CSV table of C-alpha atoms in Angstrom, one decimal:
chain,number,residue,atom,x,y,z
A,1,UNK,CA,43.5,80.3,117.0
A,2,UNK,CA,40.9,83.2,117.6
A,3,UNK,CA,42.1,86.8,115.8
A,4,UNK,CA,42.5,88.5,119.4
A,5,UNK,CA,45.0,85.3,120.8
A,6,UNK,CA,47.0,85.5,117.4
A,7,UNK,CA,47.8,89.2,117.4
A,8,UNK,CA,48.9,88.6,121.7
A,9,UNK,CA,51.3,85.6,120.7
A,10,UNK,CA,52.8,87.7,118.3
A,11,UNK,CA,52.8,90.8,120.6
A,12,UNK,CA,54.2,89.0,123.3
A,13,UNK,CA,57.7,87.3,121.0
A,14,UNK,CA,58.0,90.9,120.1
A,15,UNK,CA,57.9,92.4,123.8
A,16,UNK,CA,60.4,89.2,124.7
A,17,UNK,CA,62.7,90.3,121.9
A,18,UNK,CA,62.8,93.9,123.6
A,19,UNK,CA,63.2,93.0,127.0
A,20,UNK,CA,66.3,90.4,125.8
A,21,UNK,CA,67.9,93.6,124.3
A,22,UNK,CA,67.6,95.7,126.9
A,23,UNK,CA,67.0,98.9,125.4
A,24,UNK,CA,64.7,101.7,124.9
A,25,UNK,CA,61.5,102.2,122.5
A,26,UNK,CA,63.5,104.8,121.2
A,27,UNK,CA,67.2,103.4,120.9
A,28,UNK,CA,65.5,100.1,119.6
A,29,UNK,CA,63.5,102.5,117.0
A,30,UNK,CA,66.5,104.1,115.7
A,31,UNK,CA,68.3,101.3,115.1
A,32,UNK,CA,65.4,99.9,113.0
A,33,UNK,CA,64.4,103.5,111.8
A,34,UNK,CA,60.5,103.2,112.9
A,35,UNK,CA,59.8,105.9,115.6
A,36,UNK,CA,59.2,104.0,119.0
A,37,UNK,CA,55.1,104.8,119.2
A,38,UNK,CA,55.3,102.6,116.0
A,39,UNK,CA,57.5,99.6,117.6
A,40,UNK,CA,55.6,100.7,121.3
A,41,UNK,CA,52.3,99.7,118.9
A,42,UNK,CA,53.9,96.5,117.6
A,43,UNK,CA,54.5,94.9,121.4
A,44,UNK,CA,51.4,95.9,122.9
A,45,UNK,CA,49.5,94.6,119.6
A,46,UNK,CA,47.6,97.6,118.8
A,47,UNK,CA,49.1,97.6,115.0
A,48,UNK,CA,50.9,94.3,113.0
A,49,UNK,CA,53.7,95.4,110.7
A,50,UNK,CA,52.6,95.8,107.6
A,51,UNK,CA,55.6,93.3,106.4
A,52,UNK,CA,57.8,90.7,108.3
A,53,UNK,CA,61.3,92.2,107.7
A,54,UNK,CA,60.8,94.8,110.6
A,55,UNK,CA,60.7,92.3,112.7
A,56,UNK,CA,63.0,90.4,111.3
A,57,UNK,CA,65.6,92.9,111.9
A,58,UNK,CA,64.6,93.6,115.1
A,59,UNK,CA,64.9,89.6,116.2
A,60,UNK,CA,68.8,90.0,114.0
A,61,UNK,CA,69.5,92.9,116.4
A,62,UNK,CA,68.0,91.3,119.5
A,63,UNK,CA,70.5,88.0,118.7
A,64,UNK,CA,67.5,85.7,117.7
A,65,UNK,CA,68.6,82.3,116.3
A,66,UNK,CA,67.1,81.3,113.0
A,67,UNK,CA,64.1,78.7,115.0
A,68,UNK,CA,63.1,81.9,117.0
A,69,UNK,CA,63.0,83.6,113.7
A,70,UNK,CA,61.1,81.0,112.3
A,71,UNK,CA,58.4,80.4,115.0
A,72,UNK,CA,58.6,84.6,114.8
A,73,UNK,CA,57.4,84.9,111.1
A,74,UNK,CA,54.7,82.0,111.8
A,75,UNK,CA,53.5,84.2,114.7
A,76,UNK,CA,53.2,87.3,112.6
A,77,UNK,CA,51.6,85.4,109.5
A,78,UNK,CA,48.9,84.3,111.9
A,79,UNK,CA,48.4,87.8,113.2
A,80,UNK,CA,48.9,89.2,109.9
A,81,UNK,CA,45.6,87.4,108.4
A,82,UNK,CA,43.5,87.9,111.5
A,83,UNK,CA,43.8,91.4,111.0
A,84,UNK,CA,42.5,91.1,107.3
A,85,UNK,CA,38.6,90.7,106.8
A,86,UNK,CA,37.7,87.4,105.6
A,87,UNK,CA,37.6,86.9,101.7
A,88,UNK,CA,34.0,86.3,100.8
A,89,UNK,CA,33.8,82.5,99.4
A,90,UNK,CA,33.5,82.6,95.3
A,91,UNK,CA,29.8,80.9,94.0
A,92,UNK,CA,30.5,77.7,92.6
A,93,UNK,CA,31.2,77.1,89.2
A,94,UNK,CA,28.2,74.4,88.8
A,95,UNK,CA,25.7,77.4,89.8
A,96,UNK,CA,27.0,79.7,87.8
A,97,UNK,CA,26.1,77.8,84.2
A,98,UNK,CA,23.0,77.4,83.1
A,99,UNK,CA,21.8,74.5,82.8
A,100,UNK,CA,21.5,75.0,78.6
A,101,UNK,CA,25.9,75.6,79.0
A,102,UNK,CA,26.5,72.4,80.9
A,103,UNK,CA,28.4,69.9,78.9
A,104,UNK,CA,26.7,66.9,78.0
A,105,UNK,CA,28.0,63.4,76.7
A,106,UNK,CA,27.0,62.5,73.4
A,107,UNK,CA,24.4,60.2,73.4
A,108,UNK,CA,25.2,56.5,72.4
A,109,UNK,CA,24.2,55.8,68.6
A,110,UNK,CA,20.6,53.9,69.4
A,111,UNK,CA,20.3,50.7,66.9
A,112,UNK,CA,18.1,50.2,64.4
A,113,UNK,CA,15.2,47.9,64.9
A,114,UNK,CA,15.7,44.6,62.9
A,115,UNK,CA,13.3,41.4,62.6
A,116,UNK,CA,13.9,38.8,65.3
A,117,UNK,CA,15.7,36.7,63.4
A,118,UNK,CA,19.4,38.9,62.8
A,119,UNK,CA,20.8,38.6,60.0
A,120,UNK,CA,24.5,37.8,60.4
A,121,UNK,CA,27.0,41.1,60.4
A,122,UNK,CA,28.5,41.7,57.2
A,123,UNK,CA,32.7,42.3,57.4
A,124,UNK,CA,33.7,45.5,57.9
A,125,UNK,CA,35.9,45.3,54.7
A,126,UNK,CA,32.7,44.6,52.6
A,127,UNK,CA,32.1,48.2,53.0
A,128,UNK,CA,34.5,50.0,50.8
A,129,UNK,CA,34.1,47.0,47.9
A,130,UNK,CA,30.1,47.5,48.1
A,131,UNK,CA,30.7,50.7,46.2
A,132,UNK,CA,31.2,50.0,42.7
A,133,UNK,CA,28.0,48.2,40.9
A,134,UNK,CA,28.0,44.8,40.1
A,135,UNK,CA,27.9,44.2,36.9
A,136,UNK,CA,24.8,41.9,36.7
A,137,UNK,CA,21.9,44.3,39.0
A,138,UNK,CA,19.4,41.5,40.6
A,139,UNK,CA,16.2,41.8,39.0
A,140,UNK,CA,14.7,42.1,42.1
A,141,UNK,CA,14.4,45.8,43.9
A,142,UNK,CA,13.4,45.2,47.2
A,143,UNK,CA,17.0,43.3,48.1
A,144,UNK,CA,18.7,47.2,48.3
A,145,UNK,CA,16.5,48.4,51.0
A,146,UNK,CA,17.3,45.3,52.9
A,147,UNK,CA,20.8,45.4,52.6
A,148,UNK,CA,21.2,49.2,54.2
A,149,UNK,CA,19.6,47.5,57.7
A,150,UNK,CA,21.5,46.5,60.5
A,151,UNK,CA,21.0,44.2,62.5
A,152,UNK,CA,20.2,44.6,66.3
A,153,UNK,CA,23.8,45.1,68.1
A,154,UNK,CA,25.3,46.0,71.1
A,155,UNK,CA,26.7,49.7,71.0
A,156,UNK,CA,30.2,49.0,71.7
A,157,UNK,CA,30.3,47.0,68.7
A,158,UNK,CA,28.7,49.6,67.0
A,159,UNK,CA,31.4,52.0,67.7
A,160,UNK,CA,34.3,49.4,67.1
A,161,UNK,CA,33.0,49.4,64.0
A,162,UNK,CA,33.1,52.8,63.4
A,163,UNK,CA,36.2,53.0,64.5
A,164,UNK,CA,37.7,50.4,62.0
A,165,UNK,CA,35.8,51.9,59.5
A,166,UNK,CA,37.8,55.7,59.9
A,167,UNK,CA,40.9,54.3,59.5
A,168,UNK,CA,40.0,52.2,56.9
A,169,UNK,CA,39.3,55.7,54.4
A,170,UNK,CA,42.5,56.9,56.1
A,171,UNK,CA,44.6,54.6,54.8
A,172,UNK,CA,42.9,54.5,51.8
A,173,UNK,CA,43.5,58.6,51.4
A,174,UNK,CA,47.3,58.3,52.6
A,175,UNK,CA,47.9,55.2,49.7
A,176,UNK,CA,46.2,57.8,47.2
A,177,UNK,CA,48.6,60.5,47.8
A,178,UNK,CA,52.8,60.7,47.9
A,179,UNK,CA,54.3,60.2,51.6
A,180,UNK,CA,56.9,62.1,53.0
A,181,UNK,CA,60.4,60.1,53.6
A,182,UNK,CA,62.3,60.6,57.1
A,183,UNK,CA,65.4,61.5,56.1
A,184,UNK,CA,63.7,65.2,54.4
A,185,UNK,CA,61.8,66.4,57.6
A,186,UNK,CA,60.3,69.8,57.3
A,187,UNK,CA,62.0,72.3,57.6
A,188,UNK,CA,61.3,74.5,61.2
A,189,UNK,CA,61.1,78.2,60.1
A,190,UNK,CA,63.6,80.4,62.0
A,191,UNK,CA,62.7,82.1,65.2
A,192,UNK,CA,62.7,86.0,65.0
A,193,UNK,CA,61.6,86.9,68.0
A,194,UNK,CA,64.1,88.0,70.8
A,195,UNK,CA,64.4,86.6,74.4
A,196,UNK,CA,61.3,88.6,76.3
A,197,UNK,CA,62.6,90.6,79.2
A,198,UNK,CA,60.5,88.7,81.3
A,199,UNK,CA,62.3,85.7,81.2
A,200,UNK,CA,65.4,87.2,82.2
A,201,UNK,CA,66.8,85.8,85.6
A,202,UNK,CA,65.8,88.0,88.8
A,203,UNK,CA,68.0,90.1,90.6
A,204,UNK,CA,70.1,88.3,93.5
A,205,UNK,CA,68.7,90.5,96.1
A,206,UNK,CA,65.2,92.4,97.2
A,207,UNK,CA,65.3,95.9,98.5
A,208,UNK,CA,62.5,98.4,99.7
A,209,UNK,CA,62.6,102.0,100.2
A,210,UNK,CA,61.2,104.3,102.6
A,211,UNK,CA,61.0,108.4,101.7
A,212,UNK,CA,58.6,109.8,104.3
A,213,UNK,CA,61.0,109.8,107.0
A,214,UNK,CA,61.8,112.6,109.7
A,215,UNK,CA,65.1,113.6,111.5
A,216,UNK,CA,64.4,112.3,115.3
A,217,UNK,CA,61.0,111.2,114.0
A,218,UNK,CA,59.7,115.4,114.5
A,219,UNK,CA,62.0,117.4,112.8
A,220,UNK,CA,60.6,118.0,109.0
A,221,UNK,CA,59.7,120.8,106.8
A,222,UNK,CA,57.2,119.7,103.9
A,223,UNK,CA,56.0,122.7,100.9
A,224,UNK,CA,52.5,123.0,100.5
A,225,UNK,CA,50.8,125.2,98.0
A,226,UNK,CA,47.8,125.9,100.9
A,227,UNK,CA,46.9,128.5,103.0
A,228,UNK,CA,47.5,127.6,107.0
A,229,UNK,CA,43.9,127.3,107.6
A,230,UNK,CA,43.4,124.4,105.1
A,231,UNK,CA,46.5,122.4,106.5
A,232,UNK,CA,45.8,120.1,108.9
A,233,UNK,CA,47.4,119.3,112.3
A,234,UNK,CA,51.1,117.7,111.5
A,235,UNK,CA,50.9,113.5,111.6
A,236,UNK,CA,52.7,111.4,113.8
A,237,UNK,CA,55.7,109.6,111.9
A,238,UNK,CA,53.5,106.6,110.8
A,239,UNK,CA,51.0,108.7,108.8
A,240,UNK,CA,53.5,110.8,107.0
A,241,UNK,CA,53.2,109.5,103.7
A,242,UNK,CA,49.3,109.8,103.8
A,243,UNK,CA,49.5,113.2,105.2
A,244,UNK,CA,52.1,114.1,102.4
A,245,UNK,CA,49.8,113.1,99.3
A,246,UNK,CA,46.6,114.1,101.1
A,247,UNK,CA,48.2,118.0,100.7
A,248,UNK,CA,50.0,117.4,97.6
A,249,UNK,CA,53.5,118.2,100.0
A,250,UNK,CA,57.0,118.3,99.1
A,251,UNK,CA,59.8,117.8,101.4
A,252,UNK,CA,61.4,120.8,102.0
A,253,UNK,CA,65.3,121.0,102.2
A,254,UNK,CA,65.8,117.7,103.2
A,255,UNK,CA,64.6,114.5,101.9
A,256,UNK,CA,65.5,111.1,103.6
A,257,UNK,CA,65.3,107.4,101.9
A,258,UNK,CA,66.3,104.8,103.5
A,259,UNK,CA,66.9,101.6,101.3
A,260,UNK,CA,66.9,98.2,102.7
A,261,UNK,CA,68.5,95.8,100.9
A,262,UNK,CA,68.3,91.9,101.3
A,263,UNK,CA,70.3,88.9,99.3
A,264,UNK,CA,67.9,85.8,98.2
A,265,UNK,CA,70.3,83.2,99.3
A,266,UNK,CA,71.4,82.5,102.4
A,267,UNK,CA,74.9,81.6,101.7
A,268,UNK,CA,75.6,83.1,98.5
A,269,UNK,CA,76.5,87.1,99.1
A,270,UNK,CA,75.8,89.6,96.9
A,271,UNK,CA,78.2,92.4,96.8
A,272,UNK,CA,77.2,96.4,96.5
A,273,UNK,CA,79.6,98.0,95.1
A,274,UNK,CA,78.8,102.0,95.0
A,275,UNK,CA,75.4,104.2,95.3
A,276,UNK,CA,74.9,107.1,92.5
A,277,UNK,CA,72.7,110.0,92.4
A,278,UNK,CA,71.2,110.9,89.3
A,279,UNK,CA,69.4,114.1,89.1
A,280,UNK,CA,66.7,114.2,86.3
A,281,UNK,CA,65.1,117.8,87.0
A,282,UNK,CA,66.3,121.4,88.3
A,283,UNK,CA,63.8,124.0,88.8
A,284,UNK,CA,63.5,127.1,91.0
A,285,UNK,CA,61.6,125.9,94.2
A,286,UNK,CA,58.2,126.6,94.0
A,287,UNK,CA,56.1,129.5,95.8
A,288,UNK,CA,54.6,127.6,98.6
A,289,UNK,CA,54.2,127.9,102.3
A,290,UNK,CA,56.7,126.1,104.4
A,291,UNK,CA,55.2,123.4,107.4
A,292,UNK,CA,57.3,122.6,110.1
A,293,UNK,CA,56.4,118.9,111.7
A,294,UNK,CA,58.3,120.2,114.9
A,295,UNK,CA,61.2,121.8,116.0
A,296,UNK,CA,63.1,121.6,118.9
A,297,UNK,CA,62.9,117.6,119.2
A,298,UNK,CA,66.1,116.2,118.3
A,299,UNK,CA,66.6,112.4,118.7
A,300,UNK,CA,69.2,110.7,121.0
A,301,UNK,CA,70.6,108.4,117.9
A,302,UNK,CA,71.6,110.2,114.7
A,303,UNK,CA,72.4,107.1,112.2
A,304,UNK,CA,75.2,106.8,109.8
A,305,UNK,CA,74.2,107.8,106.6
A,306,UNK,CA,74.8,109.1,103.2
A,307,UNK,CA,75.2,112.6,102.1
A,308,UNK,CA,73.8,114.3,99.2
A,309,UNK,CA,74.2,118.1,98.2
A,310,UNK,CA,71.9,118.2,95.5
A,311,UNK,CA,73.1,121.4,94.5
A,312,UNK,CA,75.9,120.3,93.4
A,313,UNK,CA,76.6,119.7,89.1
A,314,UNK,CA,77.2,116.2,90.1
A,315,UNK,CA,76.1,114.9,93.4
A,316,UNK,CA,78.0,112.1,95.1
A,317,UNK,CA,76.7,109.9,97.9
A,318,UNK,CA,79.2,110.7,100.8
A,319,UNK,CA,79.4,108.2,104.0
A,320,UNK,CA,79.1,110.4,107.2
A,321,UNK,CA,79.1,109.0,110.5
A,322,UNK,CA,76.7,109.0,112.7
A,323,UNK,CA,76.3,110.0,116.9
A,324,UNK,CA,74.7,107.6,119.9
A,325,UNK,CA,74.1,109.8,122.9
A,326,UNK,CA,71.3,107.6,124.5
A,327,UNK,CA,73.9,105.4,126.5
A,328,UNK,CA,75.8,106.6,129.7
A,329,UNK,CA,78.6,108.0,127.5
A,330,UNK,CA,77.8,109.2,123.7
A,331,UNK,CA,79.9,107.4,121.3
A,332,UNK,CA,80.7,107.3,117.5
A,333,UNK,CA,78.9,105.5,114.9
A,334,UNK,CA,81.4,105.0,112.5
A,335,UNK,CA,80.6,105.4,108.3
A,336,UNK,CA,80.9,102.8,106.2
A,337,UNK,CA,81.9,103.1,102.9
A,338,UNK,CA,81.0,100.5,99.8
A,339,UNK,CA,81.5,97.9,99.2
A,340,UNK,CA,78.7,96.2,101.6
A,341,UNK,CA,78.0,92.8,101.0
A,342,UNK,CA,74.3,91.4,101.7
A,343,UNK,CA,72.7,87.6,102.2
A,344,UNK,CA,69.0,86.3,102.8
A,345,UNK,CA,70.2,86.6,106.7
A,346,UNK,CA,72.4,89.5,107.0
A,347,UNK,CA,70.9,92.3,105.3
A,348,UNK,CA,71.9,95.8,104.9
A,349,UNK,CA,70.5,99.3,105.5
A,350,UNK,CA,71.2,102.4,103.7
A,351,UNK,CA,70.5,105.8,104.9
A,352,UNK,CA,70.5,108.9,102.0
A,353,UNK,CA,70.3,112.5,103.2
A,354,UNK,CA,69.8,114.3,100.0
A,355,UNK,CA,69.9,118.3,100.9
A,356,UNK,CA,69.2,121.8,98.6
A,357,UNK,CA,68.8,125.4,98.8
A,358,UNK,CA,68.2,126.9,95.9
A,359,UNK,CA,67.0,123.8,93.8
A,360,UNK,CA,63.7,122.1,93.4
A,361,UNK,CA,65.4,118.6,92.0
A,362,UNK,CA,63.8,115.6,91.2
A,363,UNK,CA,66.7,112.4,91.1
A,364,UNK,CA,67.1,108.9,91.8
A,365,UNK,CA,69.3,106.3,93.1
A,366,UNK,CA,71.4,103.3,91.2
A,367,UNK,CA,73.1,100.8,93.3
A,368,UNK,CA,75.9,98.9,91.7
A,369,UNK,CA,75.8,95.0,92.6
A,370,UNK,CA,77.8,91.7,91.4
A,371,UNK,CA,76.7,88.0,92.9
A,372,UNK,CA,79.2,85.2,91.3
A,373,UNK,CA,79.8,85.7,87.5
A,374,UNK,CA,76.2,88.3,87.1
A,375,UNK,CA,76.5,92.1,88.2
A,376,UNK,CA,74.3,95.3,87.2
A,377,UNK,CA,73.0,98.2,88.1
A,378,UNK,CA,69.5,98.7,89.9
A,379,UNK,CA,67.3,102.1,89.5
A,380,UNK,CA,65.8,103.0,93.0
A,381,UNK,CA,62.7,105.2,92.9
A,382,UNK,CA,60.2,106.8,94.9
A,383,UNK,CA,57.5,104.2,93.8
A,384,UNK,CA,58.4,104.4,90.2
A,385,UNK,CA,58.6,107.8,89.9
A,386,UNK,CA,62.0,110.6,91.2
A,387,UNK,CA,62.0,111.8,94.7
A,388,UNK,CA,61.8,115.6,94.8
A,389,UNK,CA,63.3,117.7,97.0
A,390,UNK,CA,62.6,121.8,97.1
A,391,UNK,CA,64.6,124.6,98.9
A,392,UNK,CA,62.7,126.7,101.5
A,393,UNK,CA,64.7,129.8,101.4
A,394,UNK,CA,62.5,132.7,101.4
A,395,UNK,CA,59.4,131.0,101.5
A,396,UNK,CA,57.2,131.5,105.0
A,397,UNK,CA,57.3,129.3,107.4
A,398,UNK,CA,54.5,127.7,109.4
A,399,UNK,CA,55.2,126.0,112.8
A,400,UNK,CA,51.7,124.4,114.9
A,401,UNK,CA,50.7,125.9,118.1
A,402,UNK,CA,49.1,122.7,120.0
A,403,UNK,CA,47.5,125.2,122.4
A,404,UNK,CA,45.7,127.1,120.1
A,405,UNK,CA,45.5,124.5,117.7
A,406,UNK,CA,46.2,126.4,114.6
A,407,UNK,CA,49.5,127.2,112.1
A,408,UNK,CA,51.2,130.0,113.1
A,409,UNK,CA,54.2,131.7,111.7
A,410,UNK,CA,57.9,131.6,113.0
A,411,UNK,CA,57.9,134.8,114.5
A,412,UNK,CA,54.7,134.2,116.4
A,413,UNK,CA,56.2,131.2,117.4
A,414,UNK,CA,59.5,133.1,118.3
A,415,UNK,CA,61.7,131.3,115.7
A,416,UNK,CA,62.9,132.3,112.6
A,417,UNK,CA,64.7,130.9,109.6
């Protein structure tokens, strides 16, 4: 299938699993927490998802059976690798040795010329007795010399011969020295070493994480330790977490993961049971200027979620609910508190709102699970490393100016705070 007809198939399942649901770029978005240029992108096949489970949650929410999710994930594996560039074919491995490295058979032992009258073969147990001297040397020399020749023979003799002749000294070396009896084996030594970490059974469950998100997909602040004219322009949603390392940022105030969380099994469910905050750093937040990705832009859908007051001596992850206006009448979406439970087809998404003031505080999260008779605790990380989240209070504030393309402050922009 050509790259250009792959990416359309899958661009078209997507744009049928839209038009089954009904709903809006942007109520669709929120539900999957992608801004809707980002799912817009994914029907009209300008951008593949980076990963299936997107889309996979997007066919779960759209009521897809498991064949449509099937012949879904074959669509997108097709478009995934025509997007790729082609892998340039490895040199093979027969021109890449020299030909000096090649192995080579060893050559068949050539036999020594004889007269053309053969002499018959001596028996191969001759050999080991024709060691010792007789006792009465023949007076005539010449008879030694002859006796080394062979005679004229095919080489697979040859090597049978050989052959009979090894064993021959290695029996004749075992009989020479004391054999061991079965019944007083060797002793094993004992094993030291422990069990390697690596061999230790998986978690029941995958997760992935996402920290570069934005309330209504525009309202951010990020800290940057630049003046305004070295910033650049904010990014659209989708190039956040490039934007963020590219200026070294920090999100200011508010700082939003979202963990999805997905059982291996289909019918076996793993259970969370609780989600804990462990802060790891306090400092006071650093002199830098504040960026605003937008203000003003509120979103139609806030989500459920979890809060977090980081300024708190011990932060708890509190369920909040969350508001739908983008209906004909706004309605309620109620918090859920633990325990969740999870499977390869019904997987769960957590949404942390972790907030400060006065704190620049670098934490982590550790979910609480049990599947069966296992159960544990996972560390959740920003990529290995804490999230960090600094206050803002006090620090100037930057909002963009599209018109004059350039950072202003709040008061030129006519807002404060």
């Amino acid at each position: 299938m050509p790259k250009d007809a792959a990416v359309e198939e899958f661009a078209r399942l997507v744009r049928a699993l839209k038009a089954r649901d009904g709903r809006s770029y942007e109520a669709l978005g929120r539900r999957l927490s992608v801004s809707a240029s980002t799912l817009h992108r994914y029907c009209s096949g300008a951008t593949v998802p980076e990963e299936f489970a997107v889309v996979d949650r997007l066919a779960l929410l759209c009521g897809a059976d498991a064949e449509e999710r099937r012949a879904l994930e074959a669509a997108w594996t097709r478009a995934d690798g025509a997007r790729r560039p082609p892998v340039p074919p490895l040199p093979e491995f027969a021109a890449s040795v020299a030909p000096g490295d090649r192995p080579t058979a060893p050559p068949a032992p050539a036999p020594v010329p004889v007269p053309s009258a053969p002499e018959p073969s001596p028996a191969p147990e001759s050999e080991p007795t024709s060691v010792e001297p007789s006792p009465e040397p023949e007076p005539t020399a010449p008879e030694a010399p002859r006796a080394r020749r062979l005679p004229s023979l095919p080489a697979p003799l040859l090597v049978a011969g050989a052959v009979v002749l090894v064993v021959l000294a290695l029996a004749a070396a075992l009989l020479g020295r004391p054999s061991r009896t079965p019944s007083a084996p060797a002793p094993a030594p004992p094993s030291t070493s422990a069990p390697s970490p690596g061999r230790e059974r998986p978690v029941p469950f995958t997760w992935t994480i996402g920290s570069q998100l934005w309330q209504g997909d525009c309202g951010h602040t990020y800290l940057v330790d630049r003046a305004p004219r070295a910033v650049a322009p904010p990014p659209v949603t989708a190039d956040a977490e490039a934007w963020a390392e590219a200026h070294g940022a920090v999100h200011g105030g508010e700082t939003l993961v979202r963990v999805t969380v997905q059982g291996r099994s289909p019918s076996t469910a793993v259970v969370l049971h609780a989600l804990h905050v462990r802060v790891v750093g306090r400092a006071a937040p650093p002199p830098w200027n504040a960026y605003r990705m937008g203000d003003g832009c509120g979103g139609a859908v806030t989500p459920r979620h979890f809060a977090v007051d980081l300024d708190r001596p011990r932060p708890l992850a509190r369920p909040v609910d969350g508001h739908d206006a983008s209906g004909a009448e706004p309605r309620t979406i109620p918090a859920v508190s633990f325990p969740y439970k999870v499977t390869a087809s019904d997987p769960e998404e957590l949404l942390v709102s972790a907030r400060t003031v006065g704190c620049d505080c670098r934490w982590y999260l550790e979910l609480e699970w049990s599947a069966g008779d296992r159960s544990g605790t996972v560390r959740i990380t920003d990529d290995g490393k804490p999230f960090r989240t600094s206050g803002t209070k006090g620090r100037p504030a930057y909002a963009y100016d599209t018109a004059g393309g350039r950072w202003i402050t709040g008061a030129e922009s006519g807002q404060t705070g």
